Coordinates of C-alpha atoms in Angstrom, one line a residue:
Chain A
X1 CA -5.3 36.6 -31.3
X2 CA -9.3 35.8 -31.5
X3 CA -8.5 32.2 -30.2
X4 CA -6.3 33.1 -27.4
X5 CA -9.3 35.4 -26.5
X6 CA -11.9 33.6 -27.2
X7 CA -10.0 31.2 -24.6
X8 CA -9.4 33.2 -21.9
X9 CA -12.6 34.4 -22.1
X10 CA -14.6 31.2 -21.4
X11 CA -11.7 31.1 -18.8
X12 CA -14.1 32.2 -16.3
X13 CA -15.8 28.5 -14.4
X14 CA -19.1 31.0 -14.8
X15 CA -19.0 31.5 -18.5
X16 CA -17.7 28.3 -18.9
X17 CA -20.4 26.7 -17.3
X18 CA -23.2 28.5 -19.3
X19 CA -21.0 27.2 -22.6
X20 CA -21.0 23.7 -21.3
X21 CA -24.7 23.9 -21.0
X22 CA -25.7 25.0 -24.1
X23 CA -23.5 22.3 -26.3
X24 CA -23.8 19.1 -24.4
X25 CA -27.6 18.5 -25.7
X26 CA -26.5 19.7 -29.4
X27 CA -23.0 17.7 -29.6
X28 CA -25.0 14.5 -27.9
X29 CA -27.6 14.9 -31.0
X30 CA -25.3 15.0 -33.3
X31 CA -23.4 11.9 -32.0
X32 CA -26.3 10.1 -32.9
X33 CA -26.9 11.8 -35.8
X34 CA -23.6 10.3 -37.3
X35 CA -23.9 7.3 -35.4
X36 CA -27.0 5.6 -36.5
X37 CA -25.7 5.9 -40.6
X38 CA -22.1 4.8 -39.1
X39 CA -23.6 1.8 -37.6
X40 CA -25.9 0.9 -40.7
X41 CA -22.7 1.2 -43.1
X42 CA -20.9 -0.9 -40.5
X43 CA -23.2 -3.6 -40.0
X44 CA -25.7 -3.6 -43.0
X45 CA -24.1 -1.9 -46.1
X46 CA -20.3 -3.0 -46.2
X47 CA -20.2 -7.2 -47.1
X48 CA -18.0 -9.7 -44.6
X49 CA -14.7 -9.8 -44.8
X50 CA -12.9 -12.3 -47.2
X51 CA -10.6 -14.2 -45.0
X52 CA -12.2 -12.2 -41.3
X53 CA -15.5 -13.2 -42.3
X54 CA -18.3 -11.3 -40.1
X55 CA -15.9 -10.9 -37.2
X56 CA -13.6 -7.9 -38.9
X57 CA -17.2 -6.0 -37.7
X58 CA -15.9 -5.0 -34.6
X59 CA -13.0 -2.8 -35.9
X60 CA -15.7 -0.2 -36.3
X61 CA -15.7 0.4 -32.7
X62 CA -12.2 -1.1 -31.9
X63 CA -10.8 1.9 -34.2
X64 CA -12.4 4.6 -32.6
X65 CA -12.4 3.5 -29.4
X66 CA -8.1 3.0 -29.6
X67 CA -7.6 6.5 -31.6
X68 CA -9.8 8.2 -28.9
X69 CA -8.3 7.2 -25.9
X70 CA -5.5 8.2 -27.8
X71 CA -6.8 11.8 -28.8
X72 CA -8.3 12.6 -25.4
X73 CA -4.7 12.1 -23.4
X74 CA -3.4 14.6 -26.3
X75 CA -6.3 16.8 -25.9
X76 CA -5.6 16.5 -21.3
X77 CA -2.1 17.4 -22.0
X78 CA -2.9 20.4 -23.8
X79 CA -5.3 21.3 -20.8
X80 CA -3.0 20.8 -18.6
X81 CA -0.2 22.7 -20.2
X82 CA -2.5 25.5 -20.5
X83 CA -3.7 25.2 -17.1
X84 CA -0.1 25.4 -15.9
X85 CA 1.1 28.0 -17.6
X86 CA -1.8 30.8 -17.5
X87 CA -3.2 29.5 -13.8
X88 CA -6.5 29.0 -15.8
X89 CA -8.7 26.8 -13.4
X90 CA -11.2 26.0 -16.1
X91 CA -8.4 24.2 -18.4
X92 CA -8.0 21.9 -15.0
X93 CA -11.3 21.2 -14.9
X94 CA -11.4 20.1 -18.9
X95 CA -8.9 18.0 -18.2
X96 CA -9.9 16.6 -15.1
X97 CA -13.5 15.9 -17.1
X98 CA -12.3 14.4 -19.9
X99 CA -10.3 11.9 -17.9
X100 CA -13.0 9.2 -17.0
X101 CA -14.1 9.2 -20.8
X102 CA -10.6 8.6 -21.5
X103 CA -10.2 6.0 -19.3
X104 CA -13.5 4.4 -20.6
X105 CA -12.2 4.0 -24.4
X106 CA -8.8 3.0 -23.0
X107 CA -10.7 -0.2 -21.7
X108 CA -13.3 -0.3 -24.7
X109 CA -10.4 -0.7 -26.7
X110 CA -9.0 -3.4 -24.8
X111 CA -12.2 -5.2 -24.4
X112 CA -13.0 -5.0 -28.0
X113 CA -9.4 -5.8 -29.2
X114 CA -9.4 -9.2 -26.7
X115 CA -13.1 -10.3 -28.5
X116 CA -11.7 -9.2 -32.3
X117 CA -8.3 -11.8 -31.0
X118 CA -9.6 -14.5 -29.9
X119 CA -11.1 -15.5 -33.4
X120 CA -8.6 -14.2 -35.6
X121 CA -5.7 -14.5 -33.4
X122 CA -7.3 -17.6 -31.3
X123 CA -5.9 -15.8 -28.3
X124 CA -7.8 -12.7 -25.5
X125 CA -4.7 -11.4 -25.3
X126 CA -1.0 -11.3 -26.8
X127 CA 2.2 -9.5 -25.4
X128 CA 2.4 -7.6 -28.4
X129 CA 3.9 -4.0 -28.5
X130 CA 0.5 -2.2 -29.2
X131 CA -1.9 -4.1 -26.9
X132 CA 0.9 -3.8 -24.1
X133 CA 1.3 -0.2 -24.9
X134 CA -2.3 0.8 -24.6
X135 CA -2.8 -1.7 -21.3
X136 CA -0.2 0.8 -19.9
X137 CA -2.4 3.6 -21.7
X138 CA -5.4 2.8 -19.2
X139 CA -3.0 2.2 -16.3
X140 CA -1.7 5.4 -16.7
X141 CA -5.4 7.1 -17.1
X142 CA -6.2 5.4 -13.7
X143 CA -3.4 6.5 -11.9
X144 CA -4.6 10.3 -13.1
X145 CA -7.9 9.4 -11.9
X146 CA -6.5 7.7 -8.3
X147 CA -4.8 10.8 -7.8
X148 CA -7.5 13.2 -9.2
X149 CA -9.9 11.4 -6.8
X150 CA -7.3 11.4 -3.8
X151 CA -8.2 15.5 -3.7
X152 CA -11.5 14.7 -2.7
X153 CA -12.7 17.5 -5.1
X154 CA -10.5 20.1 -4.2
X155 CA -8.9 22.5 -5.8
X156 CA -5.4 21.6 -4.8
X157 CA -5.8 18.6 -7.2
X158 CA -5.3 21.5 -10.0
X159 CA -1.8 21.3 -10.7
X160 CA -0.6 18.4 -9.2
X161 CA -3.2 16.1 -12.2
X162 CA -1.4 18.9 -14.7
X163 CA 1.9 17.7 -13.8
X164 CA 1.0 14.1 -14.5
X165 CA -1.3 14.9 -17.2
X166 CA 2.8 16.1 -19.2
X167 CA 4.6 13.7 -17.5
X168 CA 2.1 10.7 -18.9
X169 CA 1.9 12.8 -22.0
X170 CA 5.8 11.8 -22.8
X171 CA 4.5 8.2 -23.0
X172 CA 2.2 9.0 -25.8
X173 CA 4.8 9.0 -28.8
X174 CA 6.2 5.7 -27.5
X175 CA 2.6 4.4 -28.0
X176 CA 2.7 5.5 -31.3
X177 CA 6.0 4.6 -32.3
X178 CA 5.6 1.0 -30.6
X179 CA 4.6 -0.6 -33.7
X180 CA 7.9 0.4 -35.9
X181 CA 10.1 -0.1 -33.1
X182 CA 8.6 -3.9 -32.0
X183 CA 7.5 -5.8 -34.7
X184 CA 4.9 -8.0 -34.1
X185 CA 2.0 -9.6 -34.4
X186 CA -0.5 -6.4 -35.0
X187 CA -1.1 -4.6 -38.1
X188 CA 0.1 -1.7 -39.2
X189 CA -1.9 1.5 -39.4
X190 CA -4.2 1.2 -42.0
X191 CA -4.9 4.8 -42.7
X192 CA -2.4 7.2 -43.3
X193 CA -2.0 9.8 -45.8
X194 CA -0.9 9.2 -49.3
X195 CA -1.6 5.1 -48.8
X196 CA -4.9 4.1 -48.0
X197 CA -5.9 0.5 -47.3
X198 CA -9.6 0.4 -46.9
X199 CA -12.4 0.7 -49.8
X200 CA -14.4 3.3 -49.9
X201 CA -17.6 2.4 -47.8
X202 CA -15.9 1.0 -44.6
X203 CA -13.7 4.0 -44.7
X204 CA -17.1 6.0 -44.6
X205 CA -18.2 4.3 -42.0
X206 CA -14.7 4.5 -39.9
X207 CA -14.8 7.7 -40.1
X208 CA -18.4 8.2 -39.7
X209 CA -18.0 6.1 -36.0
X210 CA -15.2 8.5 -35.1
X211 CA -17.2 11.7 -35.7
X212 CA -19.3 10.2 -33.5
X213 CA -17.3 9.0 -30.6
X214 CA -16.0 12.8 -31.0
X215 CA -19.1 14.2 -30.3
X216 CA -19.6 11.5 -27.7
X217 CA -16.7 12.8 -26.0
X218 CA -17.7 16.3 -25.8
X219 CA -21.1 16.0 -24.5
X220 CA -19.9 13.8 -21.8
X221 CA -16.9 15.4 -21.1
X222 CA -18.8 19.4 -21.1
X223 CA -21.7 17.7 -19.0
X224 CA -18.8 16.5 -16.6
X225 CA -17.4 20.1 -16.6
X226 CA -21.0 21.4 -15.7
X227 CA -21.3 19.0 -12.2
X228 CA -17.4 19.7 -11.2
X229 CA -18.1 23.6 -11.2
X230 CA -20.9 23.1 -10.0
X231 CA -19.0 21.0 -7.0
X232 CA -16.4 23.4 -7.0
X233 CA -18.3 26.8 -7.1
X234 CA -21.2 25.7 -4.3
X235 CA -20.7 28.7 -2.4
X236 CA -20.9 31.6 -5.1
X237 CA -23.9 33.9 -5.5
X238 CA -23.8 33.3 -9.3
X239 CA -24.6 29.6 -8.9
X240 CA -26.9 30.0 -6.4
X241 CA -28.9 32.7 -8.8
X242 CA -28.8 30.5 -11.3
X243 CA -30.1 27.2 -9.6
X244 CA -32.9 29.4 -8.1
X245 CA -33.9 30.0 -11.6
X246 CA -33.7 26.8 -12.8
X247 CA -36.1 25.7 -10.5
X248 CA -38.5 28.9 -10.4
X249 CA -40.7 29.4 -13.2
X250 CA -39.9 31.1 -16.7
X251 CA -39.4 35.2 -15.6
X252 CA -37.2 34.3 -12.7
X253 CA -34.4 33.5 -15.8
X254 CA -34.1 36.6 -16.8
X255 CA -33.7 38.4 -13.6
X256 CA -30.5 36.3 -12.8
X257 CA -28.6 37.2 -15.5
X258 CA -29.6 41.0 -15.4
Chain B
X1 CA 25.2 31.8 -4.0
X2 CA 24.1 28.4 -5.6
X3 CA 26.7 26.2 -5.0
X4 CA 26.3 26.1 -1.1
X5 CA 22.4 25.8 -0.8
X6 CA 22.6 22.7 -3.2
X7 CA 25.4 21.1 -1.0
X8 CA 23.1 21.9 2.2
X9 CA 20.3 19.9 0.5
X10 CA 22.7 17.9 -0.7
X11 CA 24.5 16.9 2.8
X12 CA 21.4 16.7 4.7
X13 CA 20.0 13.5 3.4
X14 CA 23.4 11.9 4.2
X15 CA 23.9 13.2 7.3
X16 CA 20.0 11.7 8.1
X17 CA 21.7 8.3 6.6
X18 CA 24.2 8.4 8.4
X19 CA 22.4 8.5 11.2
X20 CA 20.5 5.3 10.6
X21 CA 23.2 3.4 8.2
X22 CA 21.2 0.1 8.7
X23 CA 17.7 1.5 6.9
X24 CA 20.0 1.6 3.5
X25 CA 20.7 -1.9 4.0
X26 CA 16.9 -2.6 4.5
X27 CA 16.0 -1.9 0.4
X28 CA 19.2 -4.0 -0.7
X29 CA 17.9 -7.1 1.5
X30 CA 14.3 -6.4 0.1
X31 CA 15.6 -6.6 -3.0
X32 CA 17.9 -10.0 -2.5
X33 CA 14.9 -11.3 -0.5
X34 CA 12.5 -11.2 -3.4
X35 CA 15.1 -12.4 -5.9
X36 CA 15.4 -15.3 -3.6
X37 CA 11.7 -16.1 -4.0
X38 CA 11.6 -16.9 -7.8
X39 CA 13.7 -20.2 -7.6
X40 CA 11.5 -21.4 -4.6
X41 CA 8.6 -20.9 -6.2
X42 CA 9.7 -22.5 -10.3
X43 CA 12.0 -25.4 -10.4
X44 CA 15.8 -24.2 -10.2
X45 CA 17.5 -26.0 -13.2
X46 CA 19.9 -23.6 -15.4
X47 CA 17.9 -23.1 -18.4
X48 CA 15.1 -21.7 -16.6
X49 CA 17.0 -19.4 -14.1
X50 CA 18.8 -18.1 -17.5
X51 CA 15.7 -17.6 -18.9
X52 CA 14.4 -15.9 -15.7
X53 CA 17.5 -13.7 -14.5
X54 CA 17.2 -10.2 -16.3
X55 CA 13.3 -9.9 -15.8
X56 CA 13.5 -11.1 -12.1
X57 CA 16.8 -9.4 -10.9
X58 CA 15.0 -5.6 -13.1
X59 CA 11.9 -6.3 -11.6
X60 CA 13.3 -7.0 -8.0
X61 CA 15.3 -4.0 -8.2
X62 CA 12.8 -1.8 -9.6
X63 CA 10.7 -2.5 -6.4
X64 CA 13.1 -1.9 -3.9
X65 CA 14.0 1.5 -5.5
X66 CA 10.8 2.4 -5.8
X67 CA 9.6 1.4 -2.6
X68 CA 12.5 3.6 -0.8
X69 CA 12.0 6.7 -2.8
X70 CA 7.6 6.6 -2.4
X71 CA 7.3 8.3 0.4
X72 CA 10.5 10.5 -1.0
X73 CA 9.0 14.3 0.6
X74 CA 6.3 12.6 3.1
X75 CA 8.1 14.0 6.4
X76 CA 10.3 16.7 4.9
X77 CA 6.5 18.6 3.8
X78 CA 5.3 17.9 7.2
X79 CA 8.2 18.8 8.7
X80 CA 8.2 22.4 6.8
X81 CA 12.0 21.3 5.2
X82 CA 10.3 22.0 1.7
X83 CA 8.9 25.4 3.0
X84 CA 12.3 26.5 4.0
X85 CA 13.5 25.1 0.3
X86 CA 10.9 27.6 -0.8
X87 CA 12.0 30.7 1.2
X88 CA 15.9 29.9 0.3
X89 CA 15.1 29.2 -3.4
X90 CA 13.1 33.1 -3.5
X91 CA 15.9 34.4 -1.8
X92 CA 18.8 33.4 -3.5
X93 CA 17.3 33.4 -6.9
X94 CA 18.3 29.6 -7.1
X95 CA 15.6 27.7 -9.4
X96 CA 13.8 25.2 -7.2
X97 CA 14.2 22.5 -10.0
X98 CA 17.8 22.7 -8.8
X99 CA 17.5 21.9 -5.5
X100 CA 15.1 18.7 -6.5
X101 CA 17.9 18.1 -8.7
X102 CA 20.4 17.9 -5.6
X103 CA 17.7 16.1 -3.5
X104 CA 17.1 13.2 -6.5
X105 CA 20.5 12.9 -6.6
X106 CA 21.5 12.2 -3.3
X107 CA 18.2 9.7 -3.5
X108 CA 19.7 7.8 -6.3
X109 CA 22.8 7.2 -4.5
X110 CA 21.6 6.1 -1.3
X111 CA 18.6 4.1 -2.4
X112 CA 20.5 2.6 -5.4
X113 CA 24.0 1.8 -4.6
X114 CA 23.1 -0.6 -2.2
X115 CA 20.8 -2.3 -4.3
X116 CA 23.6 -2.4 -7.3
X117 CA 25.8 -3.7 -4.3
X118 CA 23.9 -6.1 -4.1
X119 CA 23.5 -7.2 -7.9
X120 CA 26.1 -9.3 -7.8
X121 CA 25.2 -11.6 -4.8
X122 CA 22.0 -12.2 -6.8
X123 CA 23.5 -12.6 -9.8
X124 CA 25.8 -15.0 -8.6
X125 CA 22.5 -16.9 -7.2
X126 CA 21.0 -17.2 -11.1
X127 CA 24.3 -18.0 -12.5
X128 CA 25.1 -15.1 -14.9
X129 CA 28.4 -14.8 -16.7
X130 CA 30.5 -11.8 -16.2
X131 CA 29.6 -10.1 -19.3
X132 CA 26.4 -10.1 -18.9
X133 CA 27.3 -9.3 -14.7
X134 CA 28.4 -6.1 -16.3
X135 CA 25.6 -4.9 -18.4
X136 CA 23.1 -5.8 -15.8
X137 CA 25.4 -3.4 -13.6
X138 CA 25.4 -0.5 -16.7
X139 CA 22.0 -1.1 -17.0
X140 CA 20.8 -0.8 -13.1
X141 CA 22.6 1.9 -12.7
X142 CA 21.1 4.1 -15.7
X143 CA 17.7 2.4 -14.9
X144 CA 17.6 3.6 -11.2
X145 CA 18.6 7.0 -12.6
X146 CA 15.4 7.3 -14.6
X147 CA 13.6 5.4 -12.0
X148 CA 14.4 7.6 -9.2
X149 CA 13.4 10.9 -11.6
X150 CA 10.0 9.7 -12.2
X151 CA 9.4 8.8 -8.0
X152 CA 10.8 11.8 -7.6
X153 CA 7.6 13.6 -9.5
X154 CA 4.7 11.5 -8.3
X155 CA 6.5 11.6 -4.5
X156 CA 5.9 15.3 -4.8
X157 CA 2.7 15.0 -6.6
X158 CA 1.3 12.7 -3.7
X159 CA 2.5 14.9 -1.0
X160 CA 0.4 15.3 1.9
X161 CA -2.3 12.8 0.6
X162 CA -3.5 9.8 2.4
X163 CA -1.9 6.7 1.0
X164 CA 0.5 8.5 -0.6
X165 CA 3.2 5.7 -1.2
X166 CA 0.5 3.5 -2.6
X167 CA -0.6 6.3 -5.2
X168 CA 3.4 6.9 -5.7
X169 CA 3.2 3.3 -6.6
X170 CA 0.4 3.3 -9.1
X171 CA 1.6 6.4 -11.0
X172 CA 4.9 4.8 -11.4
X173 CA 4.7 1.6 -11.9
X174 CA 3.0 2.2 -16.0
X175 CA 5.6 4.9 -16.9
X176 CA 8.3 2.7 -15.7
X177 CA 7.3 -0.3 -17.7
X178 CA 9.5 1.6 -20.8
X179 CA 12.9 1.3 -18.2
X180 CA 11.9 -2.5 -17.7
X181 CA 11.8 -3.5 -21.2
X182 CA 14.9 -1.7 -22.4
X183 CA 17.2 -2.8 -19.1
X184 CA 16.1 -6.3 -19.6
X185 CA 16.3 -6.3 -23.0
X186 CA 19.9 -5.6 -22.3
X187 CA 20.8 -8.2 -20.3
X188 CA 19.3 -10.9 -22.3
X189 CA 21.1 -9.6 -25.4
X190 CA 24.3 -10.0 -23.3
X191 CA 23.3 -13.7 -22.3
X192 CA 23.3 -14.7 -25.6
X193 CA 26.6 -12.8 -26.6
X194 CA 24.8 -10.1 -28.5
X195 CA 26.0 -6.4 -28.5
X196 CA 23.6 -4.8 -25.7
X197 CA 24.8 -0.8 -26.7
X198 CA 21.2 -0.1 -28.3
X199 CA 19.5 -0.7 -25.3
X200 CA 22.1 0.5 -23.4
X201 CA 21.8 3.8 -25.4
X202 CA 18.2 3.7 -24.9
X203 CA 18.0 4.0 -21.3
X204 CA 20.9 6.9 -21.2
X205 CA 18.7 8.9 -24.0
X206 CA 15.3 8.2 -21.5
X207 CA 17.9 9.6 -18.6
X208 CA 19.1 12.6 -20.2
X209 CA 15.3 13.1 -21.0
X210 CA 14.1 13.2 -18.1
X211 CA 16.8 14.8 -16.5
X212 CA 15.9 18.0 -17.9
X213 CA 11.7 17.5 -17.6
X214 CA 11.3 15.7 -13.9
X215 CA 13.1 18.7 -11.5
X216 CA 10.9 21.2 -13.0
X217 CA 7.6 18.8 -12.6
X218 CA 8.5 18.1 -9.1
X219 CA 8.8 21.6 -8.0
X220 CA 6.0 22.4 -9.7
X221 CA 4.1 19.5 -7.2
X222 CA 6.1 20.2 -4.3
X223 CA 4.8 24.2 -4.9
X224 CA 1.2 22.9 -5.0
X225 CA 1.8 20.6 -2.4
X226 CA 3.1 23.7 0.1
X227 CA 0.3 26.1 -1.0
X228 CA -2.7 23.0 -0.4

């Protein structure tokens, strides 16, 4: 009951945007925070690979980059779900935000993936299940963002990005489930509960990279939320008040929000 | 109450074929047109058209379906037919997920059965045996299905937008890459003698699926659509 008030109440694009703005700066800190003892376990602390050599190095960012883009459709289809079925236009907005940083680790992923193959593989690219499976991954977060970008901005493009945001959402498990039901060339996952693959340090430093790429996420996708009210809202008094106090010296901050 | 609204919706869009019988033909000659292509373009010996047949004939099919259903609810928004959908559906109490139903429907079989007409023209062009003849049939025809379903959402989705049967397109194409694999998959199994009922089985389960989820995402579309 707290959560499902706690939601509605940041329902509102005004409180929403005064939540954006005060956790973009702290989640962005802490993404670096994690980041810069991520990167020194990644590239300093943990030794090269036996048979990989110095090459394996990229699956610190592979990794993340493939469970995000991952995570953040989940994450869209919730908003859109929720969007749908309460008419909240702030969960449209989340979703359409986190979209583009979706759509980003989608092709970090891919990028990374083609650089980590061509040594150990001695191919860019395979036809393998999982690779295909995420290519269609980004394809689908670009159609979202042709058709998000086809509204010009407008609220009509609401529901119609919900309804896509489910549809593409059925996709996901067959991404998942690619692996068992083509086997190929790709390796299994290597972390899952009960069976754990990796030692100790680049574990650490896995998860130490995702924590980050988390944060990542939020920052940019709150700071995105901030600009699409913001685009969205131009002709309200509150934003207007606000702006003017943004720009006018100290008091001027407190007499908006009174 | 039901029964009659779904015909009307039903009836319409063959009473609007009927009127212009030769624009069905069109998407069956796209699709024997582009089939035609692939043996210009690679050197026709057997092996290599067997090799070719199930990904060529799918993918040749694929496009003509999805190319007649794009622009799927283009006119009938402009037109206000989907309004009046909306007025009927509030007044009878009939979902409108049920009349999307009626209207996919009547898409699949006048969009599809041509092309499955003409399957077996092409097919007779790469040389496939009967068997297989007949799972490529099975296949197409449970294929379409799904294929239709998903055109059907992003048609409404994209209605009333600029480009719309481009963005149709775009959305599609990547969810139907599943369809593709599993109805090619068939075929080839049944080229090489191999039972094709898994994939078969597949593409029915990703039918009765959708079925259910695609009618109620369209209406929810083809409401925003009316309300923008």
């Amino acid at each position: 009951m707290a959560a499902e008030s706690l939601l509605f109440h940041h329902a509102a694009p005004k409180r929403l945007y005064a939540l954006a703005g005060r956790w973009a700066r702290p989640c962005l800190w802490a993404a670096l925070i994690l980041l810069l003892p991520g990167l020194w376990l990644a590239l300093v602390a943990t030794p090269a690979d036996a048979v990989q050599g110095e090459g394996y190095r990229i699956l610190y960012v592979h990794v993340p980059a493939a469970w995000m883009s991952m995570w953040i459709y989940a994450v869209m289809a919730f908003w859109s779900f929720v969007g749908l079925v309460w008419r909240t236009r702030a969960s449209h907005l989340m979703a359409h935000a986190l979209a583009p940083t979706g759509a980003l680790f989608a092709a970090l992923s891919l990028a990374t993936g083609a650089l980590w193959g061509k040594p150990m593989w001695g191919t860019w690219w395979v036809w393998d299940a999982r690779l295909t499976t995420s290519l269609l991954l980004l394809f689908i977060y670009l159609g979202y963002l042709a058709l998000l970008r086809a509204h010009e901005g407008r609220a009509s493009a609401d529901r119609p990005c919900a309804v896509l945001g489910l549809l593409g959402a059925l996709n996901l498990p067959v991404i998942y489930f690619s692996v068992h039901w083509w086997n190929t060339l790709h390796q299994g996952a290597s972390l899952a509960p009960g069976k754990l693959s990796l030692p100790g340090a680049t574990l650490a430093g896995l998860l130490l990279m995702t924590g980050a790429a988390w944060l990542w996420t939020f920052a940019t996708a709150l700071l995105r939320v901030r600009l699409l009210i913001a685009g969205r809202e131009a002709h309200t008094r509150w934003l207007h008040q606000l702006r003017a106090a943004d720009t006018a010296p100290a008091p001027g901050l407190e007499a908006a929000h009174a | 109450m039901s029964v009659p609204l779904l015909r009307a919706v039903f009836l319409r869009e063959w009473a609007k074929a009927a009127r212009q019988p030769a624009d069905l033909l069109r998407h069956a000659l796209f699709f024997v047109l582009v089939s035609s292509l692939f043996p210009l373009a690679l050197k026709p010996d057997a092996r290599a058209l067997a090799l070719l047949a199930p990904g060529v004939l799918w993918v040749g099919a694929l496009l003509a379906v999805l190319l007649a259903s794009a622009s799927m609810f283009q006119d009938d928004l402009r037109s206000g037919w989907i309004d009046q959908w909306l007025l009927a559906s509030r007044a009878t109490g009939v979902p409108l997920a049920l009349l999307v139903a009626a209207r996919l429907l009547a898409q699949w079989l006048l969009t599809a059965l041509p092309v499955l007409l003409a399957a077996p023209l092409v097919a007779l062009q790469y040389g496939l045996a009967p068997g297989a003849l007949a799972v490529l049939m099975v296949s197409l025809a449970l294929g379409t299905a799904v294929l239709v379903l998903v055109a059907g959402v992003a048609a409404a989705l994209a209605g009333g937008l600029r480009q719309a049967a481009l963005l149709v397109l775009l959305i599609v194409l990547p969810l139907a890459a599943p369809i593709v694999i599993f109805g090619a998959q068939a075929v080839h199994a049944a080229m090489r003698g191999q039972p094709a009922g898994a994939d078969l089985a597949l593409l029915g389960a990703l039918l009765a699926v959708l079925a259910l989820v695609c009618p109620p995402l369209a209406a929810q579309g083809l409401k925003a659509a009316v309300e923008a």
